[in-house]
mmCIF file with all atom_site columns, C-alpha atoms in Angstrom:
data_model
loop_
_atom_site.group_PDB
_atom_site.id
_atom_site.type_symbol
_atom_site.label_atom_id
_atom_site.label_alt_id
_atom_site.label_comp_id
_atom_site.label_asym_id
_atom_site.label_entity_id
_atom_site.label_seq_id
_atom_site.pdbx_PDB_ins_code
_atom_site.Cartn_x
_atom_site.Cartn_y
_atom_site.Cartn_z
_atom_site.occupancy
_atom_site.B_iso_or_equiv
_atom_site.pdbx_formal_charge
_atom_site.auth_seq_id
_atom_site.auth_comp_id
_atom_site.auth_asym_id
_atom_site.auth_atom_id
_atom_site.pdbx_PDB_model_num
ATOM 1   C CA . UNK E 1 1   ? -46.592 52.185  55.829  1.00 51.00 ? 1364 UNK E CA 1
ATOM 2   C CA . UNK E 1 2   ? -43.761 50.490  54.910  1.00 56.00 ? 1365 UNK E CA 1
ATOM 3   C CA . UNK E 1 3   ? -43.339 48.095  52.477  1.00 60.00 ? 1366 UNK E CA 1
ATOM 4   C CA . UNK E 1 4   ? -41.281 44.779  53.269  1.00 65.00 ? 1367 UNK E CA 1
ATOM 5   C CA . UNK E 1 5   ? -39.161 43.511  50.548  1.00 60.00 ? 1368 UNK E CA 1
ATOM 6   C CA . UNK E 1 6   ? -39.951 39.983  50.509  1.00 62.00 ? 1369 UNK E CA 1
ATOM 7   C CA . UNK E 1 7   ? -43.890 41.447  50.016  1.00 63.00 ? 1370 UNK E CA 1
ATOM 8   C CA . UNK E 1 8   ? -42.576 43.296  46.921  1.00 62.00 ? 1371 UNK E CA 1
ATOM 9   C CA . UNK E 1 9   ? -41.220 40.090  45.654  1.00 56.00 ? 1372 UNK E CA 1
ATOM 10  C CA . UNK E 1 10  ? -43.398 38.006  46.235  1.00 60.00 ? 1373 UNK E CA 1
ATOM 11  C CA . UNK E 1 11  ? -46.338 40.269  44.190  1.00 61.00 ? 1374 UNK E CA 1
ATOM 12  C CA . UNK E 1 12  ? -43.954 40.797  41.277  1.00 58.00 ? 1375 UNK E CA 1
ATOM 13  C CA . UNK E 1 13  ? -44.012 36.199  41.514  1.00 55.00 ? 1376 UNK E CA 1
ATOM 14  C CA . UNK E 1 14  ? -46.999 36.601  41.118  1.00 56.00 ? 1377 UNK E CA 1
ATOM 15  C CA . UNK E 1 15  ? -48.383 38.603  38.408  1.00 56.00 ? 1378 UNK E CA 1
ATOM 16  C CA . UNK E 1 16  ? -49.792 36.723  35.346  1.00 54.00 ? 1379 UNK E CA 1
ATOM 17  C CA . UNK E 1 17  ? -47.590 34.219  33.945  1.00 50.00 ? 1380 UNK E CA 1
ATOM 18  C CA . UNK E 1 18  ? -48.610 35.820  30.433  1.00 50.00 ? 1381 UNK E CA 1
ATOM 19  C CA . UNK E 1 19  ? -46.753 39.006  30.963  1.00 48.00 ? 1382 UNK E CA 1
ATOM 20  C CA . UNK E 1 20  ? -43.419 37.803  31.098  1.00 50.00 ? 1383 UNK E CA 1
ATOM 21  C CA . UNK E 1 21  ? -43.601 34.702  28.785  1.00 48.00 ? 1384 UNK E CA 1
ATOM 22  C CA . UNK E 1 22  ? -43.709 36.170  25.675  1.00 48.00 ? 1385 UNK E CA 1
ATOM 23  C CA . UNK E 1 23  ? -45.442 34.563  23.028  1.00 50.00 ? 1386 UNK E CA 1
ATOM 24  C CA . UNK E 1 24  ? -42.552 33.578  19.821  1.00 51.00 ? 1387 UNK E CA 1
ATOM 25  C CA . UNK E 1 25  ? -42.999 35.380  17.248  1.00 50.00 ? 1388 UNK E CA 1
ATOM 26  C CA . UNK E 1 26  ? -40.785 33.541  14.805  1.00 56.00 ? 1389 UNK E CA 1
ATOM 27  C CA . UNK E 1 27  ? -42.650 29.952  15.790  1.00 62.00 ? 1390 UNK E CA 1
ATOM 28  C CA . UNK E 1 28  ? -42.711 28.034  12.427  1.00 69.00 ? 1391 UNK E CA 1
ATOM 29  C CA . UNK E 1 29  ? -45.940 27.394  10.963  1.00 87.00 ? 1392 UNK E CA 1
ATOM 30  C CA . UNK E 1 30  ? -46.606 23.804  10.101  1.00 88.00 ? 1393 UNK E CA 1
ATOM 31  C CA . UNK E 1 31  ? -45.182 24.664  6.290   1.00 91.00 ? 1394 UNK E CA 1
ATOM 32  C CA . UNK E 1 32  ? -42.054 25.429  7.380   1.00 90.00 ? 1395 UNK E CA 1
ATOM 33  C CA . UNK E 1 33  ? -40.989 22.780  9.416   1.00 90.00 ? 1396 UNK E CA 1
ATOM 34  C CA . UNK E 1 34  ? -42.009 20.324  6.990   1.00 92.00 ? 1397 UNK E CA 1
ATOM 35  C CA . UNK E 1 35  ? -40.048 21.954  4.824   1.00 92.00 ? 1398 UNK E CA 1
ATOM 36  C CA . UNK E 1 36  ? -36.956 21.822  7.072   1.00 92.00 ? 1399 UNK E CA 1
ATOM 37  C CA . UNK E 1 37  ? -37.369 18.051  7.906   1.00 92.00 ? 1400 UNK E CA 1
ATOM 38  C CA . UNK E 1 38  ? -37.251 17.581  3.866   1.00 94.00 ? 1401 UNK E CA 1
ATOM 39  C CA . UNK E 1 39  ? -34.219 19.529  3.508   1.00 95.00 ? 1402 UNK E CA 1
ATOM 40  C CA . UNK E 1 40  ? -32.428 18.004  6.530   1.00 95.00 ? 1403 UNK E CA 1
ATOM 41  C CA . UNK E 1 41  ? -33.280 14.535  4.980   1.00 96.00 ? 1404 UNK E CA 1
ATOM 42  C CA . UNK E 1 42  ? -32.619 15.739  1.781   1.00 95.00 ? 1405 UNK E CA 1
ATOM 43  C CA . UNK E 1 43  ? -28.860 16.809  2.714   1.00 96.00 ? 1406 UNK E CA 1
ATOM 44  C CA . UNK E 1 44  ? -28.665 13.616  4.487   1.00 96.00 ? 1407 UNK E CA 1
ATOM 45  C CA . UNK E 1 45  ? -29.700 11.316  1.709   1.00 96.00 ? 1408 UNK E CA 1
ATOM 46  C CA . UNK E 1 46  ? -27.358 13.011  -0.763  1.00 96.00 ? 1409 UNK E CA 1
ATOM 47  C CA . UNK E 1 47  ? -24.394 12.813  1.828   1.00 96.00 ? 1410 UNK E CA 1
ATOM 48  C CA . UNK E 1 48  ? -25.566 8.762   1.973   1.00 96.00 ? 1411 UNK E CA 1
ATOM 49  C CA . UNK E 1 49  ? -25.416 8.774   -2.023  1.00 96.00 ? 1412 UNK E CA 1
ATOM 50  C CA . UNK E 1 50  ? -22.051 10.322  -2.392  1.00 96.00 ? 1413 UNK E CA 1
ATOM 51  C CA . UNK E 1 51  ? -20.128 7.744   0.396   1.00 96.00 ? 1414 UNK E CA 1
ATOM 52  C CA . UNK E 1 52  ? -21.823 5.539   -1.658  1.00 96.00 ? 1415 UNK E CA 1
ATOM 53  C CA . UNK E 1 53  ? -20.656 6.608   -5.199  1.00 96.00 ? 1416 UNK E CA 1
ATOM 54  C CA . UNK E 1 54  ? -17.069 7.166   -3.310  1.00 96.00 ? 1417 UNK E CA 1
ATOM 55  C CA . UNK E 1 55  ? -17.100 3.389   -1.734  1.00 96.00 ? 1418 UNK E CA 1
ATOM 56  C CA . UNK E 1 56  ? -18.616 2.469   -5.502  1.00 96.00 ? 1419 UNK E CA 1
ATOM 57  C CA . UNK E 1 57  ? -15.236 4.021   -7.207  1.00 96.00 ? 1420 UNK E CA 1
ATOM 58  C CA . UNK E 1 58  ? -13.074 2.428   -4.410  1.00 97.00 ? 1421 UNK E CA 1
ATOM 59  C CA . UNK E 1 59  ? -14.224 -0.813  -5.422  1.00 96.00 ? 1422 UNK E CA 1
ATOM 60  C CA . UNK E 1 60  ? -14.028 -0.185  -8.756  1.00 96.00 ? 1423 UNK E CA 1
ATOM 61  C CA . UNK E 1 61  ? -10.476 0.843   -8.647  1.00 97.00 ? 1424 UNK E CA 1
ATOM 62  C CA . UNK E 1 62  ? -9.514  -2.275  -6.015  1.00 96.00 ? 1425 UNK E CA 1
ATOM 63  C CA . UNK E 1 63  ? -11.075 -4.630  -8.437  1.00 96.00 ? 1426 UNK E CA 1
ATOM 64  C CA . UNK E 1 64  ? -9.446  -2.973  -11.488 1.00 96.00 ? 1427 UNK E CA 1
ATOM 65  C CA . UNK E 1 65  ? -6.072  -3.411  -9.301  1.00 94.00 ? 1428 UNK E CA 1
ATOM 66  C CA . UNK E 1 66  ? -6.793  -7.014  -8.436  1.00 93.00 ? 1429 UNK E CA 1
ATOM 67  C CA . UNK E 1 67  ? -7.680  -8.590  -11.450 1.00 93.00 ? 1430 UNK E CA 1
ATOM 68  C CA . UNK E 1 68  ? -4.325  -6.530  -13.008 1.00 90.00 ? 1431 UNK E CA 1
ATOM 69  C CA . UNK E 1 69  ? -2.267  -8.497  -10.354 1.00 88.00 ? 1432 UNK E CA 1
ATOM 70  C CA . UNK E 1 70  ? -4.081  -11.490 -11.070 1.00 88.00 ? 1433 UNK E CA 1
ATOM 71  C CA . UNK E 1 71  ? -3.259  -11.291 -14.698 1.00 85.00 ? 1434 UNK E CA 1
ATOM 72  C CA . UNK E 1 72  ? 0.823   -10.202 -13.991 1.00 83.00 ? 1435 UNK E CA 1
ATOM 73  C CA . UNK E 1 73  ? 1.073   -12.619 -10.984 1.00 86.00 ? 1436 UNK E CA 1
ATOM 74  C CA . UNK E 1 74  ? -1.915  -15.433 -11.007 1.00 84.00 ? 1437 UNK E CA 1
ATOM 75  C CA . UNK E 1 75  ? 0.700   -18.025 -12.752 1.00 86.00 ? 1438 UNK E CA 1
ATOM 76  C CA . UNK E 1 76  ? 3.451   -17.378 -10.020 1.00 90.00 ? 1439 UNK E CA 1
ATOM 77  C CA . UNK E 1 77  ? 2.906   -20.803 -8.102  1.00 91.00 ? 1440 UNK E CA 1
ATOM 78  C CA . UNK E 1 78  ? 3.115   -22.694 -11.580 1.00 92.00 ? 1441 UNK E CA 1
ATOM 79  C CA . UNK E 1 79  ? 5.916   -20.465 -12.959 1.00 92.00 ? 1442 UNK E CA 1
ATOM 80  C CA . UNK E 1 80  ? 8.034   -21.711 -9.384  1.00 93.00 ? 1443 UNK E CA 1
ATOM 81  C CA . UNK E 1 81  ? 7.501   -25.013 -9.836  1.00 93.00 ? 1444 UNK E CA 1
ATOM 82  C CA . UNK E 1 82  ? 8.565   -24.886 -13.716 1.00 94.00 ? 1445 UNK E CA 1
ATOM 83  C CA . UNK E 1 83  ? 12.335  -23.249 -12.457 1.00 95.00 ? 1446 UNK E CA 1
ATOM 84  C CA . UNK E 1 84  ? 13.090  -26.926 -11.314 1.00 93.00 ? 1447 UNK E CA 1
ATOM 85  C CA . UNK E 1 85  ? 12.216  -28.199 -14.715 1.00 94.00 ? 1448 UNK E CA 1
ATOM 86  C CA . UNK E 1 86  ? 14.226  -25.757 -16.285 1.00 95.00 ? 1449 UNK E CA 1
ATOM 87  C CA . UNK E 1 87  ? 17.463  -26.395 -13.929 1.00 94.00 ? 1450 UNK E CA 1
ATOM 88  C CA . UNK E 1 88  ? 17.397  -30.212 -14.106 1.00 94.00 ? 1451 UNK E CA 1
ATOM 89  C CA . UNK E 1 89  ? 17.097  -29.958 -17.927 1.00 94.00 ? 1452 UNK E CA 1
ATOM 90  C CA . UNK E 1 90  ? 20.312  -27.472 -18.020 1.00 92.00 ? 1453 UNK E CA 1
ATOM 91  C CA . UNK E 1 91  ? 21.920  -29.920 -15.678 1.00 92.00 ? 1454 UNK E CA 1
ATOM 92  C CA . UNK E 1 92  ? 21.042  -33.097 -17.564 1.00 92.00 ? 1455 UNK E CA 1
ATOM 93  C CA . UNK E 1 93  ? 22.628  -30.962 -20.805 1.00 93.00 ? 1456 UNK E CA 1
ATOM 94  C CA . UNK E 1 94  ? 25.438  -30.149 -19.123 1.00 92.00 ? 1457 UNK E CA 1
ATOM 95  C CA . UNK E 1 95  ? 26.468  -33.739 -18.042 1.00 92.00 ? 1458 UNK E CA 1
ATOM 96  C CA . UNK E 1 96  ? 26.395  -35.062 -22.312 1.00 92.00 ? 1459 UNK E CA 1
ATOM 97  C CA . UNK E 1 97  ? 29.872  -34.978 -22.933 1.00 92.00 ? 1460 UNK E CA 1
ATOM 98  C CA . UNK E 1 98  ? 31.317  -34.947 -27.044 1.00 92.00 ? 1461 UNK E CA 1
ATOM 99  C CA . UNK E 1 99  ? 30.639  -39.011 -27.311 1.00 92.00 ? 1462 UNK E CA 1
ATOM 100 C CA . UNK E 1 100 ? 27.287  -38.734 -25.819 1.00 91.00 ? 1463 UNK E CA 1
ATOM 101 C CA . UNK E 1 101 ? 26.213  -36.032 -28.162 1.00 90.00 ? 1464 UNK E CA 1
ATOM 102 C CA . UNK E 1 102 ? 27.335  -37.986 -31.336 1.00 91.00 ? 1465 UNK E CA 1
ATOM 103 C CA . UNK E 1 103 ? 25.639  -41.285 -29.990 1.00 92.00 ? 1466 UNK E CA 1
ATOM 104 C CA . UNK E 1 104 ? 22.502  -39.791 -28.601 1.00 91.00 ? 1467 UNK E CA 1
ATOM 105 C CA . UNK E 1 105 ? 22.473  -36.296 -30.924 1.00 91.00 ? 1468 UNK E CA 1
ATOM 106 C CA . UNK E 1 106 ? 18.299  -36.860 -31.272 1.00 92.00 ? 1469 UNK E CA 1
ATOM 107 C CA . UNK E 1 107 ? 17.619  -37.138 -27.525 1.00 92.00 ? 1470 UNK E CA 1
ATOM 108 C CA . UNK E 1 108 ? 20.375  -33.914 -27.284 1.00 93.00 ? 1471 UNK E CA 1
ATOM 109 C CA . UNK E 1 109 ? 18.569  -32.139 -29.433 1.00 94.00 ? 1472 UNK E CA 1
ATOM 110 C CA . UNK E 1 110 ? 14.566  -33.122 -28.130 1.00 94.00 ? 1473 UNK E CA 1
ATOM 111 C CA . UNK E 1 111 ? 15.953  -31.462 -24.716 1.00 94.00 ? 1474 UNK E CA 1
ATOM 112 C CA . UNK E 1 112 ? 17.983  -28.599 -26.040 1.00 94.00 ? 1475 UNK E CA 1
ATOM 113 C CA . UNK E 1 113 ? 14.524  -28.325 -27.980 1.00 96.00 ? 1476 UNK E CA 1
ATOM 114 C CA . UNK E 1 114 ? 12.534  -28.491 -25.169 1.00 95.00 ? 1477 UNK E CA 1
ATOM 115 C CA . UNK E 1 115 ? 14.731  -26.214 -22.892 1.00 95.00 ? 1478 UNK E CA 1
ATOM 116 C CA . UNK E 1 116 ? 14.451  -23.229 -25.519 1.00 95.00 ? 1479 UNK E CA 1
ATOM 117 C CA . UNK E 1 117 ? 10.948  -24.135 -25.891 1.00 96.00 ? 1480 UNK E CA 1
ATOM 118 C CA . UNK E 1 118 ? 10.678  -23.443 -21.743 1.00 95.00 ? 1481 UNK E CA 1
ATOM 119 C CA . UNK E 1 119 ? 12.600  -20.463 -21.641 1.00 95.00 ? 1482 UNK E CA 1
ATOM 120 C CA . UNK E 1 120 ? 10.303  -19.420 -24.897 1.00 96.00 ? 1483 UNK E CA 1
ATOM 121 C CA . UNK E 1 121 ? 7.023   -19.726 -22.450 1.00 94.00 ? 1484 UNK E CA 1
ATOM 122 C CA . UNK E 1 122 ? 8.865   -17.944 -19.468 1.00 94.00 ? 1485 UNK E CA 1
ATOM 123 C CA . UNK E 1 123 ? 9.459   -14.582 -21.711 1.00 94.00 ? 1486 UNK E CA 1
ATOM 124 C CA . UNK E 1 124 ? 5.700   -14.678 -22.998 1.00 93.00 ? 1487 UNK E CA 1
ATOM 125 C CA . UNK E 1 125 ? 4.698   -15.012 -19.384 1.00 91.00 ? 1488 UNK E CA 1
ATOM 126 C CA . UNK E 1 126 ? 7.483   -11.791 -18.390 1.00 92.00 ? 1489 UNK E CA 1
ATOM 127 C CA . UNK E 1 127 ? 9.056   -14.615 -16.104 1.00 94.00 ? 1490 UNK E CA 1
ATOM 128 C CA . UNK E 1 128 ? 12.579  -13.314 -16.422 1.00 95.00 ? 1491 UNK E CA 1
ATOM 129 C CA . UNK E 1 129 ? 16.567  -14.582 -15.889 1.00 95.00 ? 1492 UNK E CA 1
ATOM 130 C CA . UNK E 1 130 ? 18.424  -13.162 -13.026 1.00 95.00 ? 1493 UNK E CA 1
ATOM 131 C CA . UNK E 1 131 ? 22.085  -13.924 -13.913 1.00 94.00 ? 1494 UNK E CA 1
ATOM 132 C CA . UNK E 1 132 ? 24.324  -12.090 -11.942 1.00 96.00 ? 1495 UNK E CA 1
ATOM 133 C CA . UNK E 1 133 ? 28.425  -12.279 -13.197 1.00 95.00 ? 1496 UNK E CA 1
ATOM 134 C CA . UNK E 1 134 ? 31.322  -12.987 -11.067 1.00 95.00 ? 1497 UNK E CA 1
ATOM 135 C CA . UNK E 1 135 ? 32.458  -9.790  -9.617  1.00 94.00 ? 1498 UNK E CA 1
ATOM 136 C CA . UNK E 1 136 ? 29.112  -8.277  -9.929  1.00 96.00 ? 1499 UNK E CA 1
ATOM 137 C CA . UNK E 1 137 ? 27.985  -6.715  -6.891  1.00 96.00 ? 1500 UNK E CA 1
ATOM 138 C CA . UNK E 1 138 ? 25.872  -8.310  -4.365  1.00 96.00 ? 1501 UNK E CA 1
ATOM 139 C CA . UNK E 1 139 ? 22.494  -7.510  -4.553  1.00 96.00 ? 1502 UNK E CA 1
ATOM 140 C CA . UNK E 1 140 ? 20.006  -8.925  -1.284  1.00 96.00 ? 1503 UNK E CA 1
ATOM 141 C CA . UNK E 1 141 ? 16.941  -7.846  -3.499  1.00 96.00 ? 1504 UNK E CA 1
ATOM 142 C CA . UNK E 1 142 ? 17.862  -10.099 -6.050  1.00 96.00 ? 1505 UNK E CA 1
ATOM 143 C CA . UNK E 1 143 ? 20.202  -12.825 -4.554  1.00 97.00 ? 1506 UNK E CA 1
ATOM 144 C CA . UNK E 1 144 ? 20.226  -15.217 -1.510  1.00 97.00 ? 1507 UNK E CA 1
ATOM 145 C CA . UNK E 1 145 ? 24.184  -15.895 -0.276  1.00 96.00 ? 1508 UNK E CA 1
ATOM 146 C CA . UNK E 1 146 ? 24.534  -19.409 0.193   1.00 96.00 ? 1509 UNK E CA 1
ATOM 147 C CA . UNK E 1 147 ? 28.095  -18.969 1.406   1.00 96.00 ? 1510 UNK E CA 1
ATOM 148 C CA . UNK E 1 148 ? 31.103  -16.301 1.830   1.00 95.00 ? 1511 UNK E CA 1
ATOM 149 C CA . UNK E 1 149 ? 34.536  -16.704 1.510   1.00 94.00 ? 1512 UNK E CA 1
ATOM 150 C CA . UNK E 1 150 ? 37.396  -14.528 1.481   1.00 93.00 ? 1513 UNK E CA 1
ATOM 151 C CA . UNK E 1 151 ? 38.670  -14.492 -2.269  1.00 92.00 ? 1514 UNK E CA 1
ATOM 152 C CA . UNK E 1 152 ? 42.111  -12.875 -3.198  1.00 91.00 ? 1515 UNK E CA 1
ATOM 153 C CA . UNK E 1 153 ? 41.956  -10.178 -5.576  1.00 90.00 ? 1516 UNK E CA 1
ATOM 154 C CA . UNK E 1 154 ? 37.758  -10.014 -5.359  1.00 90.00 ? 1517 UNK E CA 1
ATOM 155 C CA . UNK E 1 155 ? 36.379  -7.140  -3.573  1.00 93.00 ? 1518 UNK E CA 1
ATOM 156 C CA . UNK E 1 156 ? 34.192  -7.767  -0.540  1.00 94.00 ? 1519 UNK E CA 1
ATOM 157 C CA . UNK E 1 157 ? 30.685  -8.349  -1.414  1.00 94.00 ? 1520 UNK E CA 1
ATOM 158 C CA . UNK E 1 158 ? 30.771  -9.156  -4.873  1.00 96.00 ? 1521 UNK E CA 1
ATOM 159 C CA . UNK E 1 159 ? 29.607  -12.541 -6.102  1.00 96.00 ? 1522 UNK E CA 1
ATOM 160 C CA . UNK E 1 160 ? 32.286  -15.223 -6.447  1.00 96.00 ? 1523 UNK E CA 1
ATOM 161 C CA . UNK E 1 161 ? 30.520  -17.787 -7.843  1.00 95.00 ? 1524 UNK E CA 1
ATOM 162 C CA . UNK E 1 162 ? 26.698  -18.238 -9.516  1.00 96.00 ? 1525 UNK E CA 1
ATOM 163 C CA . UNK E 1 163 ? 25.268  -21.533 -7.976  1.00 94.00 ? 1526 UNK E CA 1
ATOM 164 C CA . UNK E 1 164 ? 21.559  -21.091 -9.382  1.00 94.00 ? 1527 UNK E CA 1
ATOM 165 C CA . UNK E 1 165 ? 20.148  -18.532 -11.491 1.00 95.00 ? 1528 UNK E CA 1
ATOM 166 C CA . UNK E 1 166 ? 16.836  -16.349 -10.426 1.00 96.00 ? 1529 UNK E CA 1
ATOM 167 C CA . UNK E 1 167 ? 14.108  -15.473 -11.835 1.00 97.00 ? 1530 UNK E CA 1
ATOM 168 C CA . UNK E 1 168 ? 11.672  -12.747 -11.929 1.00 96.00 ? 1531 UNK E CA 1
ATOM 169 C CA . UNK E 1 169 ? 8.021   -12.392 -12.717 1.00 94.00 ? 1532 UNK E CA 1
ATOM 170 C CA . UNK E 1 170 ? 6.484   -8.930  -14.004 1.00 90.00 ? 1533 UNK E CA 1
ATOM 171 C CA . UNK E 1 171 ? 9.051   -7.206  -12.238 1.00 88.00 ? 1534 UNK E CA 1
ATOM 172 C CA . UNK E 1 172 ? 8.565   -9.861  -8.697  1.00 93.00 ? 1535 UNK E CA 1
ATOM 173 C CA . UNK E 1 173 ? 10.966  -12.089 -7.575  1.00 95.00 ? 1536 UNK E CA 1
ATOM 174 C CA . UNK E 1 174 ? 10.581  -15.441 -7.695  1.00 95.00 ? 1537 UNK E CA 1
ATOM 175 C CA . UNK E 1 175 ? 13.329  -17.128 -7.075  1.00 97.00 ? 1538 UNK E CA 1
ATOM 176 C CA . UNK E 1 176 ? 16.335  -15.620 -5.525  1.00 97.00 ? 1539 UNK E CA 1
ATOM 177 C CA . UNK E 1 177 ? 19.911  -15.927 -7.631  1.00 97.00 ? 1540 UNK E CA 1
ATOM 178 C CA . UNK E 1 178 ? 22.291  -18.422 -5.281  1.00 97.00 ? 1541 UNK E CA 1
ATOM 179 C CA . UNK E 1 179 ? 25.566  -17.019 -4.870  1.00 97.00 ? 1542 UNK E CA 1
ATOM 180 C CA . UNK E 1 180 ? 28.953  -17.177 -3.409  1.00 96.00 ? 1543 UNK E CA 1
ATOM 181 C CA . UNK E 1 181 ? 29.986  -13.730 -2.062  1.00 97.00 ? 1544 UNK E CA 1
ATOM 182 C CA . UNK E 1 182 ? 33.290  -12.899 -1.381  1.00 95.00 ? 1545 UNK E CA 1
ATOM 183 C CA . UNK E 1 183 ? 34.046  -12.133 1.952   1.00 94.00 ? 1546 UNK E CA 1
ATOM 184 C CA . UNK E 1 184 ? 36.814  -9.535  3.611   1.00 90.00 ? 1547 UNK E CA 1
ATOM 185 C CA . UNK E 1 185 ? 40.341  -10.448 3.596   1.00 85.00 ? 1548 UNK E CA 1
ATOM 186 C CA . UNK E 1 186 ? 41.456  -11.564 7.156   1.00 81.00 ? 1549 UNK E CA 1
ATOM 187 C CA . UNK E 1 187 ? 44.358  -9.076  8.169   1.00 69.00 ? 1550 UNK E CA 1
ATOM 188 C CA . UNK E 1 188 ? 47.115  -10.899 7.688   1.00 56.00 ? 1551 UNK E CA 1
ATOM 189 C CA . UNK E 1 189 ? 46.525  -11.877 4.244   1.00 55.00 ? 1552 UNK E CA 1
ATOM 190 C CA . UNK E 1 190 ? 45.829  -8.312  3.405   1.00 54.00 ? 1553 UNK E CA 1
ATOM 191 C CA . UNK E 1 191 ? 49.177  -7.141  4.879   1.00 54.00 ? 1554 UNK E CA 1
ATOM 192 C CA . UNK E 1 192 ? 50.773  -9.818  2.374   1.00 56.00 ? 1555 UNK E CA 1
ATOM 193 C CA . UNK E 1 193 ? 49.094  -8.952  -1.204  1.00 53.00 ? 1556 UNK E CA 1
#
């Protein structure tokens, strides 16, 4: 007799289930999968803890930062509105000529007083002069050009003239020096020095 093929197969279907699923041998026992659930939460809740000590230290260190800034900087809003007080005084005590000195030498000396007593504060406070020189070079960090001009003799880009002085604040600007800057030569002025 012969045997058809799809016959064969279909008795080698179906034989027991049993014999070809294999029972696992390595199936963990109630112990050890508890034990791997502790250790998987365990790993996860020191991962959790050491973001958190790294976030902790962040914060530490941005706080640390701020309050330095704070401490260097907090005054700058005062410190700019104290610059005008400081020019108008070194105006008004440029404008007493010799006669108004002899005649008024108390009130002279109240505001020459009162300017050193200003400029006193600014240097406890690390609020510092920027007082660039004619013929120093122009500097866009530290000085705002309120005009050029072509200057004979000066060298392009140096300062010409010092309209107001800047001022600094733990190493900040803040207030730009107000120059003149001297500006190129046009051609035929060159040609003739």
């Amino acid at each position: 007799m012969t045997s058809n093929p799809q016959d064969d197969m279909r008795d080698e279907i179906e034989q027991p289930v049993e014999a070809t699923v294999a029972e696992p041998e390595d199936a963990l026992d109630p112990r050890e999968a508890e034990l791997l659930a502790v250790t998987t939460e365990r790993d996860e809740l020191k991962d959790r803890l050491l973001r958190s000590l790294a976030e902790s230290e962040n914060i530490r260190k941005r706080a640390e930062r701020d309050r330095r800034d704070a401490e260097a900087y907090g005054g700058t809003k005062l410190a700019r509105d104290l610059l005008s007080v400081h020019d108008n005084l070194g105006r008004a005590l440029g404008m007493i000529d010799e006669e108004m000195r002899e005649k008024l030498s108390a009130v002279v000396e109240g505001l020459e007083l009162t300017q050193r007593e200003l400029v006193a504060t600014f240097a406890k406070h690390r609020i510092e002069k920027i007082s660039p020189a004619v013929g120093d070079r122009f500097d866009p960090k530290l000085h705002q050009a309120m005009f050029e001009a072509p200057v004979p003799g000066a060298e392009p880009g140096s300062v010409i003239q010092v309209m107001v002085e800047g001022f600094t604040i733990a190493d900040r600007l803040l207030r730009p020096a107000q120059v003149g800057v001297a500006a190129a030569l046009p051609a035929e002025a060159r040609a003739d020095a």
